Every structure is written in structure tokens, then in C-alpha cells.
Short mmCIF file of C-alpha atoms in Angstrom, two decimals:
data_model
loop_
_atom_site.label_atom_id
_atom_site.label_comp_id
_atom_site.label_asym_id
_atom_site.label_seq_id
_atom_site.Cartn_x
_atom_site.Cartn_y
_atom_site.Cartn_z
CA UNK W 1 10.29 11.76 5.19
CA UNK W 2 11.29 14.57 3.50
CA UNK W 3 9.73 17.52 1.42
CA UNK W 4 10.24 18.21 -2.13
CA UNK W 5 9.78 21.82 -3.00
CA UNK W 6 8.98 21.44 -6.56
CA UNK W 7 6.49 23.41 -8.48
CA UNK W 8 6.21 21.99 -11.36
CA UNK W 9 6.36 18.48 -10.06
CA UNK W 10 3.08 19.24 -8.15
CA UNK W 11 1.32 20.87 -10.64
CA UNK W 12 2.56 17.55 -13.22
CA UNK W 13 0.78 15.45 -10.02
CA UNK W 14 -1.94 17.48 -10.02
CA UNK W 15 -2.88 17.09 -13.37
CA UNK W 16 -1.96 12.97 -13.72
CA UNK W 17 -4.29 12.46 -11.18
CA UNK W 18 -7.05 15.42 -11.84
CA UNK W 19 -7.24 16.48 -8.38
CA UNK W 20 -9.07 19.51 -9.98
CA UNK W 21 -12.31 17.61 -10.03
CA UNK W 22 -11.74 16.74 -6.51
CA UNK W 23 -10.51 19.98 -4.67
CA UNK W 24 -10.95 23.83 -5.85
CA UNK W 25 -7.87 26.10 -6.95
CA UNK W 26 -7.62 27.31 -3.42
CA UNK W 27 -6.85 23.48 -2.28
CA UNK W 28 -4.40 23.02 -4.64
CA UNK W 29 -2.52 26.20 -3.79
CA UNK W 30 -1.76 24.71 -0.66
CA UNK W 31 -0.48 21.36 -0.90
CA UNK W 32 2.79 19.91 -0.80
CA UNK W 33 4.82 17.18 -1.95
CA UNK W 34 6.45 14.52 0.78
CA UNK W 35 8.72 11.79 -0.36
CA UNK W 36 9.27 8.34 1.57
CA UNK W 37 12.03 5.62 1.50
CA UNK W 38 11.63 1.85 0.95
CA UNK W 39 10.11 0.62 4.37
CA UNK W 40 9.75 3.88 6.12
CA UNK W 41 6.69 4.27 8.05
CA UNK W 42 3.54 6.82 6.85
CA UNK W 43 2.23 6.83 10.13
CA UNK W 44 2.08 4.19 12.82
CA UNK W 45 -1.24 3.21 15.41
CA UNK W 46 -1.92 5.95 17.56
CA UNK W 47 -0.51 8.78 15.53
CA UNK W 48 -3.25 11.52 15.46
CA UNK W 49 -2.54 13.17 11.66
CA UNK W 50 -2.78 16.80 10.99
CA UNK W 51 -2.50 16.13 7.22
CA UNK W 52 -4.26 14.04 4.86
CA UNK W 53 -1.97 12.24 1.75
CA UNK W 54 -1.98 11.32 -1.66
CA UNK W 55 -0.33 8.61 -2.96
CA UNK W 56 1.15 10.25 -6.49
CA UNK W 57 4.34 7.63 -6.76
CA UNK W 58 4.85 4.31 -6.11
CA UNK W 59 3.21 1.90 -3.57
CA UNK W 60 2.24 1.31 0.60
CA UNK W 61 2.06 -1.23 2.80
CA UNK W 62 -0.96 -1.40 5.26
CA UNK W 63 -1.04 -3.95 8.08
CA UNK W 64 -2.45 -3.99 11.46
CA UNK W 65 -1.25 -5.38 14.81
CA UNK W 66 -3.81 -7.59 17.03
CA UNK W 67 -3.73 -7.02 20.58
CA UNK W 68 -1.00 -10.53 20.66
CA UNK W 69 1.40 -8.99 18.98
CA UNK W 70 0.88 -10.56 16.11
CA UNK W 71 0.18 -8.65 12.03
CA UNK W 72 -2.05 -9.09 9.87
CA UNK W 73 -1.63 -7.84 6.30
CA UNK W 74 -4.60 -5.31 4.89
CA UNK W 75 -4.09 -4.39 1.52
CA UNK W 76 -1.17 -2.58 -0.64
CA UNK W 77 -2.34 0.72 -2.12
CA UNK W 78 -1.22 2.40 -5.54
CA UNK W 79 -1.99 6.02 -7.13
CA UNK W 80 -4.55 7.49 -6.29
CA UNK W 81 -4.79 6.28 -2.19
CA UNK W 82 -5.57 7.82 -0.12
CA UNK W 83 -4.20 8.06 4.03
CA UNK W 84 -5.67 10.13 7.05
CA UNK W 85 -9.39 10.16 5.29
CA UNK W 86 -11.24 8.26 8.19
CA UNK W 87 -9.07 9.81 10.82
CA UNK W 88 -9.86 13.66 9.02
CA UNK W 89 -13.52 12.81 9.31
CA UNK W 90 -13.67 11.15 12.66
CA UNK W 91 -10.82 12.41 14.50
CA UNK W 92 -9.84 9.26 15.30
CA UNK W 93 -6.45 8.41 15.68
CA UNK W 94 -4.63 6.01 13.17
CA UNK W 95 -5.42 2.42 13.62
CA UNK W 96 -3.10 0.76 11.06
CA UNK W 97 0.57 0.52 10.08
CA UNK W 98 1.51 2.22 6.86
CA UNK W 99 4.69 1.65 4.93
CA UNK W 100 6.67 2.42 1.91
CA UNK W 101 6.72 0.20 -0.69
CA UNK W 102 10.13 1.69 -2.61
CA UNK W 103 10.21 4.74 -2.56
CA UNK W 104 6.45 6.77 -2.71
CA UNK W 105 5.76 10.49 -2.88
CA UNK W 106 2.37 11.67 -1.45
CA UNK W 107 0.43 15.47 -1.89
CA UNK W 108 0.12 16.76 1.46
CA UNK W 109 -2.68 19.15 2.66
CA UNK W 110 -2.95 20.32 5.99
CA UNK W 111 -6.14 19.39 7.81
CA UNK W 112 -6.92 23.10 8.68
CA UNK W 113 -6.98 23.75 5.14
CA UNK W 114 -9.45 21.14 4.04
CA UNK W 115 -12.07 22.19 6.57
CA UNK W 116 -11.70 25.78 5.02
CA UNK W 117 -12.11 25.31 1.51
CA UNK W 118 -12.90 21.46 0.87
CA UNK W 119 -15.86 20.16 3.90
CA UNK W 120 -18.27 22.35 1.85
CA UNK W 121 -17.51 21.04 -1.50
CA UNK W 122 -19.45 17.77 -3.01
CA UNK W 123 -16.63 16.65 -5.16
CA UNK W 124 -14.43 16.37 -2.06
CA UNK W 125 -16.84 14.88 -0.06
CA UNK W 126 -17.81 12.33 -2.58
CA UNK W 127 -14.16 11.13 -3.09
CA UNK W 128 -13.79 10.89 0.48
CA UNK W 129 -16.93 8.60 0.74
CA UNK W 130 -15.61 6.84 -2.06
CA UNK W 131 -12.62 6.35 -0.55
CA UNK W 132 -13.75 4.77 2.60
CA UNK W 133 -16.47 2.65 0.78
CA UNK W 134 -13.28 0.91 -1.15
CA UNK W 135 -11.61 0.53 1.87
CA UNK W 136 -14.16 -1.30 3.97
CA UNK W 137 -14.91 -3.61 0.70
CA UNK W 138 -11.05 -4.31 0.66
CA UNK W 139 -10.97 -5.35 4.42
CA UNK W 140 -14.05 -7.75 3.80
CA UNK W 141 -12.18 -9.49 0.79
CA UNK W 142 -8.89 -9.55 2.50
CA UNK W 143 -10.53 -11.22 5.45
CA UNK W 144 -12.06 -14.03 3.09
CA UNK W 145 -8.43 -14.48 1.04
CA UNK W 146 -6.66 -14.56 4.70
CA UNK W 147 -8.89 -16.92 6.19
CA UNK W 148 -10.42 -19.42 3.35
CA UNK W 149 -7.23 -19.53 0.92
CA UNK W 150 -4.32 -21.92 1.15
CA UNK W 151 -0.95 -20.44 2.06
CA UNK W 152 0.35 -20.78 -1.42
CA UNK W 153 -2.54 -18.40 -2.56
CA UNK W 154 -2.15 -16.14 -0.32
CA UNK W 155 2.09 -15.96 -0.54
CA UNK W 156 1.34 -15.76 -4.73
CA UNK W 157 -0.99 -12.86 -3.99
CA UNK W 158 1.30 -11.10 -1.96
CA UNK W 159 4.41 -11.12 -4.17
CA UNK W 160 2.07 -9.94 -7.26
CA UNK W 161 1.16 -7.13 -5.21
CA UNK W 162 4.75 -5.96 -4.15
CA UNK W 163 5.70 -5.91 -8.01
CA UNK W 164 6.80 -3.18 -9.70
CA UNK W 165 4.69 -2.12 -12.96
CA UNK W 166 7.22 0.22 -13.89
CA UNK W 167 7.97 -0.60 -17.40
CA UNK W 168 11.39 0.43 -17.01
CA UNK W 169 11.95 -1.84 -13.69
CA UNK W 170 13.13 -5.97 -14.19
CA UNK W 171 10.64 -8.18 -14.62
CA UNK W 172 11.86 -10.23 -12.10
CA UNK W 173 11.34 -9.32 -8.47
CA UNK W 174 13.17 -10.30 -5.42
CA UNK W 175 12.10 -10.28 -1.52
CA UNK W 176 14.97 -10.97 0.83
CA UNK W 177 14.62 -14.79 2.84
CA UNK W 178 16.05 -12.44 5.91
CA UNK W 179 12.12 -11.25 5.96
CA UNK W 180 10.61 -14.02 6.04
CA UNK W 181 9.01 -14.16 9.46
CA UNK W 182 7.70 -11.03 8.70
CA UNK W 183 5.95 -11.88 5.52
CA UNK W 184 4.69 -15.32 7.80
CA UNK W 185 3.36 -13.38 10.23
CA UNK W 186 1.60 -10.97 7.74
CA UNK W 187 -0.16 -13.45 5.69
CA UNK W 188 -1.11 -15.63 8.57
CA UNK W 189 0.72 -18.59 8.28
CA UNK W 190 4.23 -19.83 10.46
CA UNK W 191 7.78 -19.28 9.02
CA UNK W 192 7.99 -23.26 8.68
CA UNK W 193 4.64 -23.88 6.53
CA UNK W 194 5.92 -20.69 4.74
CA UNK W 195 9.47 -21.98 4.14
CA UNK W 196 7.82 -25.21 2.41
CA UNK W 197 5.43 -23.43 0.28
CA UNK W 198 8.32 -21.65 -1.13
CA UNK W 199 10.34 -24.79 -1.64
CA UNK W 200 7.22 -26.17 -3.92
CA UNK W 201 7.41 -23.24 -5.46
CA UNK W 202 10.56 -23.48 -6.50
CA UNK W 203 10.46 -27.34 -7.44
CA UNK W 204 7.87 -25.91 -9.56
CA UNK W 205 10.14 -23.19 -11.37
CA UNK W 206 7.66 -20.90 -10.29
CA UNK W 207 10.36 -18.97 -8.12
CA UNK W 208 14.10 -19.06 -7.35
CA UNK W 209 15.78 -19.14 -4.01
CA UNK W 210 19.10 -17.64 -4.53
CA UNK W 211 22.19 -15.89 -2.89
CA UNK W 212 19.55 -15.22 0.27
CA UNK W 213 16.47 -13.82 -2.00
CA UNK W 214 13.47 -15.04 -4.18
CA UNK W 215 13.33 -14.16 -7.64
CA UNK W 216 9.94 -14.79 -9.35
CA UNK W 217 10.76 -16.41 -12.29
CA UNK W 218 7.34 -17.20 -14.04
CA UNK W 219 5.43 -14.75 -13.47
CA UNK W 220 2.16 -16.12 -15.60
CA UNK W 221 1.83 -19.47 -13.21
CA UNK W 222 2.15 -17.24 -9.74
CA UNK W 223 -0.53 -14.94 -11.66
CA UNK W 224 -2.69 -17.96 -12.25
CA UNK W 225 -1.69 -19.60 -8.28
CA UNK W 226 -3.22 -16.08 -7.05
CA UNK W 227 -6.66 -16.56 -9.69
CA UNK W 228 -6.86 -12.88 -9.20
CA UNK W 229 -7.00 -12.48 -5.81
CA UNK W 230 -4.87 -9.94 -4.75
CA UNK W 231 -4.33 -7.74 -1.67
CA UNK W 232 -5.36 -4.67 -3.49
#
């Protein structure tokens, strides 16, 4: 992590994302602007958080770890997400893993400045209920897609969800074989029944495997293999 002491990048965040109809001037005066790497972690289970963050830039990674050891994938988050809002209002301490998809920048607020000016104020409340509301719903629906959807579903949603919609980025995406396992393990499924699906993918000219990476190469059929059903 590091900071970015940028004026008027925040205020250029602030306005994209009108965080003036969530938080007062006062708020605003106070936040800051934290940059991540590609697969650095946000926060990690049992980290107690003394800020809340935005999500201004890019794209995270949430997954959880059962009590075997084993991950389970939750959802990937864009603009405007939201981390730390269950843990601000419960004082819980972080349940899930949270990582950097690319690189992300988040609006930081301390925790001791919310409950001053913001844990009086409607708008912020409502966007925090809103918040958690969407998160819950995403959990149910993620638990139905991980549980009730072949494996080729479930791989198609996933590399939808890790694309870039940066105009300016390839259209063609690419997630290292070397991580594999990992994506197995996330999406519920073993590295062998994984390593198939991708080879009938491929057959299909759906994907590439090349040089130790998968290029998507049509990215209409994996849209239409993942009928909308993504882990968003």
C-alpha cells in the first residue's frame, strides 16, 4: 500500500463518484487516497480496520477461507465498493480476504472521523445500509452459481469478471496456468476437472492456452457460457 498525496486527484474522485450526497464537506476534508498493487492484500481475516475504503480505481478480489483450509470465491467488486462497512458498524473484525485486482486506489477515512461527522447523517447511513443489503444479496447468488452451476459456468463467470473494461486495455485477457490451483480451489472444483474444462474450451476456440497463459479469444460465446451470471 501506499498513499498518494494528491489534491486534485481526490477532489476529481470525489466528484466521479458524488460522495457529496453521501458524506458532508467536513468528511471529505479528511480523506485520503491509498493505492494497491496487482494481488496485494486490502485486509486479511482477523484484521480489526481503523479505516473504512472506497474503491475509486480498478477492481478486488473477495474470497473466504473455510475452517479446511480450503477458498471459496465471494464476489469481485468495482467503483463504488465499499470495505470495512460491516466491521465500522459492528466492530467486528474482518472475516474475508480482499485483494487487488491490478492495480486499485481506494478513499480512505479514518473510523474516528466517521463517528464525528457521518453516524448522525441519513445519507451516510443509508449508503451504508445499502451497502450491506447488496452484499448479503451477492453472497446468496454466489452460493446458488457455486453450488447448482457446472464448472464451465462458473470458470466463464469468473474470467468475465477479472476483465478489464478499460477501453484503452486489450480485449483479450490472460490468467497465468501457474494459478490454476488457486482459481480450482476458488470456484469449487479440483485442478484436474478444471484443467479439462479449459481444454473444451479451447477445442471450442472459446480460449487459447499459450506460452503458459489463457487468452480469451471469443469473448461473446464465454459471455453467453456465463448467461449472465457473474460473481459481481
Amino acid at each position: 500500500m501506499k498513499a498518494i498525496h494528491n489534491e486534485e486527484r481526490l477532489a476529481r474522485y470525489a466528484a466521479e463518484n458524488q460522495l457529496n450526497a453521501i458524506f458532508d464537506a467536513a468528511t471529505i476534508g479528511m480523506m485520503n487516497i491509498v493505492a494497491y498493487e496487482n494481488g496485494e492484500a486490502i485486509c486479511s481475516p482477523g484484521d480489526q480496520l481503523d479505516h473504512l475504503f472506497l474503491l475509486v480505481k480498478g477492481k478486488i478480489k473477495v474470497y473466504t477461507t473455510l475452517p479446511n483450509g480450503k477458498s471459496v470465491l465471494l464476489r469481485f467488486n468495482e467503483p463504488l465498493a465499499i470495505i470495512g462497512d460491516m466491521e465500522l458498524m459492528t466492530g467486528f473484525p474482518v472475516r474475508c480476504m480482499v485483494e487487488s485486482v491490478g492495480e486499485t486506489h481506494f478513499i480512505a477515512i479514518k473510523k474516528e472521523a466517521l463517528r464525528e461527522t457521518a453516524f448522525q447523517d441519513p445519507r451516510f447511513l443509508t449508503f451504508i445500509i445499502k451497502q450491506i443489503s447488496n452484499k448479503l444479496h451477492t453472497v446468496s447468488y454466489v452460493s446458488s452459481l457455486n453450488l447448482l452451476y457446472p464448472v464451465e459456468n462458473r470458470l466463464a463467470s469468473y474470467l468475465i469478471s477479472i476483465m478489464s473494461e478499460d477501453p484503452l486495455s486489450p480485449s483479450l485477457v490472460e490468467m497465468r496456468t501457474d494459478k490454476l490451483t488457486d482459481v480450482a480451489e476458488l470456484l469449487g472444483t479440483s485442478y484436474r476437472h478444471l484443467n479439462r474444462v479449459i481444454t473444451q474450451l479451447a477445442a471450442a476456440g472459446i480460449i487459447e492456452r499459450k506460452r503458459g497463459a489463457i487468452f480469451i479469444r471469443n469473448e461473446t460465446r464465454l459471455k453467453e457460457l456465463a448467461s449472465g451470471n457473474l460473481y459481481r
